[in-house]
Tab-separated table of C-alpha atoms and ligand atoms in Angstrom:
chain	number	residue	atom	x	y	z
A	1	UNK	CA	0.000	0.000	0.000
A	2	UNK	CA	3.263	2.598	0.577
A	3	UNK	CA	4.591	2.282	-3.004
A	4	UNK	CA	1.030	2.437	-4.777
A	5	UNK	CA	0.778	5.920	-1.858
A	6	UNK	CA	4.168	7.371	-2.653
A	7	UNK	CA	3.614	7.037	-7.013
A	8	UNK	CA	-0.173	8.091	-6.172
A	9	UNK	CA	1.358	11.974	-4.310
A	10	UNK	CA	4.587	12.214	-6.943
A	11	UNK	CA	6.612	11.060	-3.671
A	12	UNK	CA	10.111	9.436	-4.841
A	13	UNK	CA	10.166	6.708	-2.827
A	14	UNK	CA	9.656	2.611	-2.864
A	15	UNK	CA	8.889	0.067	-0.175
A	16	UNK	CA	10.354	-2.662	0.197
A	17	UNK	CA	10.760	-6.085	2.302
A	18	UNK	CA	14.687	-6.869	4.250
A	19	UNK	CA	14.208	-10.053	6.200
A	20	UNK	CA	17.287	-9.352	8.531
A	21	UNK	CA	19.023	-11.785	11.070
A	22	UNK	CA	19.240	-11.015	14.818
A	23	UNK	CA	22.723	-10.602	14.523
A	24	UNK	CA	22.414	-8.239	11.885
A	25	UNK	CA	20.761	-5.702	13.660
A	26	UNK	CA	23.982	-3.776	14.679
A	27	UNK	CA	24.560	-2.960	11.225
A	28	UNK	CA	21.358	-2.219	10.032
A	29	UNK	CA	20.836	1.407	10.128
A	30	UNK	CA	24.671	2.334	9.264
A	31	UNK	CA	23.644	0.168	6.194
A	32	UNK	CA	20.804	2.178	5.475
A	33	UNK	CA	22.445	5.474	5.695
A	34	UNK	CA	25.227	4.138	2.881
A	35	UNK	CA	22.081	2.823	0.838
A	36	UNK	CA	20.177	6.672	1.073
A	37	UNK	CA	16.622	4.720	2.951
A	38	UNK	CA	15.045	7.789	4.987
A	39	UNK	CA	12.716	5.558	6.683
A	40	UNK	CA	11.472	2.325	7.428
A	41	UNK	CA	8.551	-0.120	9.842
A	42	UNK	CA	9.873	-2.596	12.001
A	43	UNK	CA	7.799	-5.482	12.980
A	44	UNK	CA	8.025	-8.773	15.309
A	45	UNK	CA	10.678	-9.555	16.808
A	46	UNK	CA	12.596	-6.331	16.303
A	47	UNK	CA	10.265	-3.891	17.968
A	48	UNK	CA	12.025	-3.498	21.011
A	49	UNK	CA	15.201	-4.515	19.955
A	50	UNK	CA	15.504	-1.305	17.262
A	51	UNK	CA	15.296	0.880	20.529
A	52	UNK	CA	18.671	1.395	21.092
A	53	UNK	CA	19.971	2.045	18.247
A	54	UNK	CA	17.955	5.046	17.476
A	55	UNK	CA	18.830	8.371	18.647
A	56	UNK	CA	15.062	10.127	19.398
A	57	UNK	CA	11.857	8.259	20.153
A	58	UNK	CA	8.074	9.898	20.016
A	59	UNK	CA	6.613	9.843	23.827
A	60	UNK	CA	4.202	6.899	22.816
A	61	UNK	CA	7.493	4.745	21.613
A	62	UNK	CA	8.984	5.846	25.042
A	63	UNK	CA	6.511	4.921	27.298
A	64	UNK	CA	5.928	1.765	25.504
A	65	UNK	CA	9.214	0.577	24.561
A	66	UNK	CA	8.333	-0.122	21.161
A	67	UNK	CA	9.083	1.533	17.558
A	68	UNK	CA	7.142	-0.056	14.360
A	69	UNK	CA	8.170	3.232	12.399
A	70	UNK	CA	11.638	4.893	12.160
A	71	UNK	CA	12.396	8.147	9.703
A	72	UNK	CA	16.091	9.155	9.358
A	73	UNK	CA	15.970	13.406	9.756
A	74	UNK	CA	18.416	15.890	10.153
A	75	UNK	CA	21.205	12.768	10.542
A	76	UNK	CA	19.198	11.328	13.211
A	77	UNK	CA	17.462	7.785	13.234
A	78	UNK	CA	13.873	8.770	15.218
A	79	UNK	CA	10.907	5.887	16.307
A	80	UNK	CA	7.728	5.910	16.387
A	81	UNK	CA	4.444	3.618	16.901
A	82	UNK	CA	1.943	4.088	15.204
A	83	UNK	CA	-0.321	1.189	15.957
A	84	UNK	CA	-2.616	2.556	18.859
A	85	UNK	CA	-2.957	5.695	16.971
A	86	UNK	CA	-3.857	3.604	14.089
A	87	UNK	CA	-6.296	1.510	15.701
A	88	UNK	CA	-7.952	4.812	17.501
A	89	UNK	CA	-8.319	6.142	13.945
A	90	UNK	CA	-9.912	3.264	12.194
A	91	UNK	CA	-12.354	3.889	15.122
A	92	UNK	CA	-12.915	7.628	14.226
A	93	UNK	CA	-13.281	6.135	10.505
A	94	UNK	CA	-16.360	4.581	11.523
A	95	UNK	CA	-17.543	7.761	13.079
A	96	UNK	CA	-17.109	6.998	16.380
A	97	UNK	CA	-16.294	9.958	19.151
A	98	UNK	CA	-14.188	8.180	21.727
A	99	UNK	CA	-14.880	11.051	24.211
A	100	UNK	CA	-16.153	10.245	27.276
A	101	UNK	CA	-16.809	6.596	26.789
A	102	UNK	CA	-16.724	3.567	28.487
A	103	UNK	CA	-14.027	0.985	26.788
A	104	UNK	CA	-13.448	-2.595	27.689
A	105	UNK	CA	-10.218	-4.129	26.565
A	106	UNK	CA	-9.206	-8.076	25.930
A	107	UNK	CA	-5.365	-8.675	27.202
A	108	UNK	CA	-2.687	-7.364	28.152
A	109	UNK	CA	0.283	-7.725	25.688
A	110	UNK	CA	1.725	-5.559	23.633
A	111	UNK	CA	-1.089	-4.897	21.391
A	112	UNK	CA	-3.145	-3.952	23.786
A	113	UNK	CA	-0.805	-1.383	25.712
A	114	UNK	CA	0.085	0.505	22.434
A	115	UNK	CA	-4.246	0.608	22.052
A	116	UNK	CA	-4.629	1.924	25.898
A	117	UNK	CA	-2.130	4.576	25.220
A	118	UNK	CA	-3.623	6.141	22.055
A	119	UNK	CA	-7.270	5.449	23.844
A	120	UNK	CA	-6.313	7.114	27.010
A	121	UNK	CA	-5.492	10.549	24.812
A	122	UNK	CA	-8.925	10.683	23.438
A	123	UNK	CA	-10.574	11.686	27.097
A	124	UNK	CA	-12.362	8.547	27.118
A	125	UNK	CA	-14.726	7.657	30.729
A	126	UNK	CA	-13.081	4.517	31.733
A	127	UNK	CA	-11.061	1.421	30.604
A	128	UNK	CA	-10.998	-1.856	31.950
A	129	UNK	CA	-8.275	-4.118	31.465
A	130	UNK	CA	-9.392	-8.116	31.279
A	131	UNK	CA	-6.932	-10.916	30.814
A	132	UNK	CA	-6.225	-14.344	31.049
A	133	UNK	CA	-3.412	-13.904	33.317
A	134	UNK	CA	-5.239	-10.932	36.009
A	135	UNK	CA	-1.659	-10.391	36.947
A	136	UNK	CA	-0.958	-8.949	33.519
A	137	UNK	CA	-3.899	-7.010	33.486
A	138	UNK	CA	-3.062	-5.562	36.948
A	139	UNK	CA	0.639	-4.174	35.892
A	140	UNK	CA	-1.041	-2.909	32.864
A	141	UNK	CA	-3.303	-0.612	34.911
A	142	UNK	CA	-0.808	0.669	37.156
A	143	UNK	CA	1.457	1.300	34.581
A	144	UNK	CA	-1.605	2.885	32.375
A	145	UNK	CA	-2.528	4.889	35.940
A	146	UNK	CA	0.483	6.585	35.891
A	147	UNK	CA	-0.142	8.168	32.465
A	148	UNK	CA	-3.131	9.079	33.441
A	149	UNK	CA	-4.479	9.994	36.869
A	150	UNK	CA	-8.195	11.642	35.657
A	151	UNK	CA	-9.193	8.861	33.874
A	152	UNK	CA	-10.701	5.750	35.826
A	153	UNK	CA	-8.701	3.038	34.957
A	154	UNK	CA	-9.372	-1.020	36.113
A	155	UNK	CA	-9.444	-4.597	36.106
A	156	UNK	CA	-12.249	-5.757	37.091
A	157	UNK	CA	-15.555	-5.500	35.369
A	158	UNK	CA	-18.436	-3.678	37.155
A	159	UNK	CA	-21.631	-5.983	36.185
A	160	UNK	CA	-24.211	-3.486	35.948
A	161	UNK	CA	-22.793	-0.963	33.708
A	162	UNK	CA	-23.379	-1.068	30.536
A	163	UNK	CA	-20.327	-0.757	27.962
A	164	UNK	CA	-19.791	1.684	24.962
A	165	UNK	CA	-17.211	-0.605	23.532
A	166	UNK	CA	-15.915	-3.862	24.090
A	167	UNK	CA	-12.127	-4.474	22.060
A	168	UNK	CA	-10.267	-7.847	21.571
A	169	UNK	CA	-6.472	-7.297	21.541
A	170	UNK	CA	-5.761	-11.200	21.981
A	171	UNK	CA	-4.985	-13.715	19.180
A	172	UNK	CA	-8.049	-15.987	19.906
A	173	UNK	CA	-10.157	-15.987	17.058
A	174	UNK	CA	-7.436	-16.270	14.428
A	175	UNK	CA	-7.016	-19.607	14.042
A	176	UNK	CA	-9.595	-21.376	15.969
A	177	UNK	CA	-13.360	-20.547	16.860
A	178	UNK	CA	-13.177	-19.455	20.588
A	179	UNK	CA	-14.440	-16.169	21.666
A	180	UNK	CA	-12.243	-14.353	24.500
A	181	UNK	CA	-15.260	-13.061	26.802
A	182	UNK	CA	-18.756	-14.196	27.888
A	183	UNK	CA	-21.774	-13.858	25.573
A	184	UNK	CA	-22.783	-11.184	28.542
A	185	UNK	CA	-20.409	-9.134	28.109
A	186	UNK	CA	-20.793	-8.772	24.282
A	187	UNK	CA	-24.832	-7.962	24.982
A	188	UNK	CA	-23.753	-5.357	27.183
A	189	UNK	CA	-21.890	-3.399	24.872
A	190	UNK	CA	-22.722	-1.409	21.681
A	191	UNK	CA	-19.707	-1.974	19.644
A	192	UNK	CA	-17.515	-4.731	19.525
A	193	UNK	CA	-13.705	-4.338	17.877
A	194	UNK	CA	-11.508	-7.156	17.176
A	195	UNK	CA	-8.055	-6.342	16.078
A	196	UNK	CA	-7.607	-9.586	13.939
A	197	UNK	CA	-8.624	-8.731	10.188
A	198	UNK	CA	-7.681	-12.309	9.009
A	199	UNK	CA	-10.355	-14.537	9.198
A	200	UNK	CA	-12.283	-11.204	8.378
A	201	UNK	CA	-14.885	-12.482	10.376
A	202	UNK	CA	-13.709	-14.001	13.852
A	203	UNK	CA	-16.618	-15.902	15.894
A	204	UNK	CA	-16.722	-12.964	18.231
A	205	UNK	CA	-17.518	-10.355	15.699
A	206	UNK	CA	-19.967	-13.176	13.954
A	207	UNK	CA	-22.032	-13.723	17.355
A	208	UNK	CA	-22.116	-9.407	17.769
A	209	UNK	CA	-23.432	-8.923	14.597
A	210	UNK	CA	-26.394	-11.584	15.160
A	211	UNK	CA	-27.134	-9.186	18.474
A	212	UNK	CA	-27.610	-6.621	16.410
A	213	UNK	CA	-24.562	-4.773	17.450
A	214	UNK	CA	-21.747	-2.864	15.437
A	215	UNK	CA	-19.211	-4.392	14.483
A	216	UNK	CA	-15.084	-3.879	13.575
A	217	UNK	CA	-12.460	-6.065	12.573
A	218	UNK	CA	-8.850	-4.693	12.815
A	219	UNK	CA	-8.241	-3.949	8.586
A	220	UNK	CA	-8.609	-0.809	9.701
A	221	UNK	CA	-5.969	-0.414	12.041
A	222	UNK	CA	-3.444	-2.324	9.687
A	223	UNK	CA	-4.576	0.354	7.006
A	224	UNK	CA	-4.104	3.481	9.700
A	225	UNK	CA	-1.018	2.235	10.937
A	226	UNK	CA	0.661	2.646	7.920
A	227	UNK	CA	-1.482	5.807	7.119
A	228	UNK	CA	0.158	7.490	9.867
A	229	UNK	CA	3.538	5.810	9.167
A	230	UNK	CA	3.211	7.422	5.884
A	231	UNK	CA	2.492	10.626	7.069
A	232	UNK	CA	5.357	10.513	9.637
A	233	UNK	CA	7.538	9.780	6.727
A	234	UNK	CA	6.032	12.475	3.722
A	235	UNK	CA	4.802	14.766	5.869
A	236	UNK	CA	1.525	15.086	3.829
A	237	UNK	CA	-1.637	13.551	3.760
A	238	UNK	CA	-2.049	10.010	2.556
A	239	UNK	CA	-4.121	8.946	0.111
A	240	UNK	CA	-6.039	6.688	2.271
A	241	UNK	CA	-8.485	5.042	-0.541
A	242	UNK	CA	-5.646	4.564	-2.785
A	243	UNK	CA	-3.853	2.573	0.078
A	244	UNK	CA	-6.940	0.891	1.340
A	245	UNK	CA	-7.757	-0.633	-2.076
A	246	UNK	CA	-4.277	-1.810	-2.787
A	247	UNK	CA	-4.435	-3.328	1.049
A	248	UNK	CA	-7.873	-5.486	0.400
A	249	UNK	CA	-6.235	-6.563	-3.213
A	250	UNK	CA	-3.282	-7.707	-1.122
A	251	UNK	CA	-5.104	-9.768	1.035
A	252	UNK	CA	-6.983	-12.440	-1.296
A	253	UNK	CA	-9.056	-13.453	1.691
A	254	UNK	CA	-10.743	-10.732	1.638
A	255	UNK	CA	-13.778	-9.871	-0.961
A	256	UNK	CA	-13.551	-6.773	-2.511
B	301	LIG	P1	0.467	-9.017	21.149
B	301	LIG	O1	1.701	-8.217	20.911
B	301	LIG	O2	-0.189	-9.495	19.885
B	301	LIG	O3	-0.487	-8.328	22.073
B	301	LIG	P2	1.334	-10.680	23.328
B	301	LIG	O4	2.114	-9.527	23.894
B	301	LIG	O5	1.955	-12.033	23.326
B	301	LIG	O6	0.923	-10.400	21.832
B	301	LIG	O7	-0.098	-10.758	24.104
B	301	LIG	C1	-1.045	-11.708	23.791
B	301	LIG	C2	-2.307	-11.448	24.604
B	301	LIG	O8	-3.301	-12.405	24.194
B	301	LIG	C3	-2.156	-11.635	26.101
B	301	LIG	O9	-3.031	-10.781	26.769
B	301	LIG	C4	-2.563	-13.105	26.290
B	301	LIG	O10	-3.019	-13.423	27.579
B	301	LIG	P3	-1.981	-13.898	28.741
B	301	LIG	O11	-1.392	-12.642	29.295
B	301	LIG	O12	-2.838	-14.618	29.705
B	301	LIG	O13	-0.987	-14.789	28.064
B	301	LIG	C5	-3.719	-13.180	25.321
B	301	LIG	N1	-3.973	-14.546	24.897
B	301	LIG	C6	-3.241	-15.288	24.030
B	301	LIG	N2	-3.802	-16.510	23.866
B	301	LIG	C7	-4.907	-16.543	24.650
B	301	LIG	C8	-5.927	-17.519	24.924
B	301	LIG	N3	-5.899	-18.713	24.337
B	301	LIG	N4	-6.923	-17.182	25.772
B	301	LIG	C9	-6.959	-15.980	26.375
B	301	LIG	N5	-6.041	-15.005	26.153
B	301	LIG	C10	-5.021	-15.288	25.330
């Protein structure tokens, strides 16, 4: 979707794939520099392990210890993530105000960390945290608590109150047909979010949509993510419908 973005604005610039080994890491970026690339995403396993060779990181890639987008400027290698941001604005896509409401979110990895950051920005009314492991959902909150004291942030689900949105950050529901929460929990809320986008579908979203509720699968946040990488990198606007189409005729799972 970058290359089809950078041709569509005029923007010099290809993207391409480096599979690199662990041990190449070192000598990445000095690489780079030699080969004139200004800026590039990292993804599993390298995440964290890009951090210290960079010289600047945004506040989000800070607090989370994790880049997925670097730009080299001014002679300086500087990280980014762009993945809660992402995800928050595949939820604006959809029209959806995030002010002020009441957010429920699945795990506690790193998915869901990078999502509580960039949700905790938009003023929202509450977040719980619910995981497998409580434990993990517990450091998540104090960690989250310490970015922010205003909002009220937990893990443990009130029963009675009803739920704006419900999010799953967790990988069940990509390969198999479990659902990570209770069918009461779903009925409770208005709009139900799973991050996984391949089977487009997942059980969860199938089972919200029969209860009449909206429903979200995470495209959109793979398509945002890289908007806002490619913003971070042109400093204009992307053309987001050029980039979504050449995303969906990417992925031949998914009917266009
Ligand atoms: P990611 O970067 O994709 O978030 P991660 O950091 O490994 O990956 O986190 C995976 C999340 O999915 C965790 O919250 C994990 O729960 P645990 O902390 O209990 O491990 C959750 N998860 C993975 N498989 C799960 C399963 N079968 N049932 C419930 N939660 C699961």
């Amino acid at each position: 979707m970058h290359s089809v973005a950078f041709q569509n604005i005029g923007h010099n610039a290809v993207y391409l794939p480096f599979q690199i080994l662990p041990e190449q890491l070192p000598k990445l970026l000095p690489s780079f520099e030699i080969l004139g690339v200004k800026g590039f995403n990292v993804t599993v396993p390298y995440k964290e392990k890009i951090i210290e060779y960079l010289d600047w990181l945004s506040p989000q890639a800070k607090f989370l210890g994790s880049v997925n987008t670097v730009i080299f400027e001014n002679g300086l290698w500087k990280g980014y993530t762009t993945d809660g941001n992402g995800f928050v604005r595949s939820l604006e896509a959809e029209g959806e105000n995030l002010k002020g409401k009441s957010v429920v979110l699945v795990g506690a990895g790193g998915s869901a960390k990078s999502i509580a950051v960039a949700l905790l920005e938009k003023e929202i009314a509450s977040l719980t945290i619910i995981n497998r492991t409580e434990k993990k959902a517990n450091q998540l909150v104090r960690l989250l608590k310490q970015l922010n004291e205003k909002i009220d942030i937990h893990s443990t689900l009130i029963d009675t109150a009803p739920l704006d949105i419900l999010i799953n950050s967790t990988s069940v529901g990509m390969e198999d047909s479990c659902v990570p929460v209770k069918a009461e929990l779903i009925k409770k809320s208005d709009f139900i979010v799973d991050i996984i986008y391949n089977p487009p579908e997942t059980v969860l979203l199938k089972n919200a949509r029969s209860m009449g509720k909206k429903t979200l699968n995470g495209l959109g946040m793979l398509l945002y993510q890289g908007v806002e990488a490619f913003e971070i990198w042109t400093e204009k606007s992307a053309p987001i419908n050029v980039m979504k189409k050449s995303l969906i005729d990417s992925l031949d799972f998914i009917d266009s």
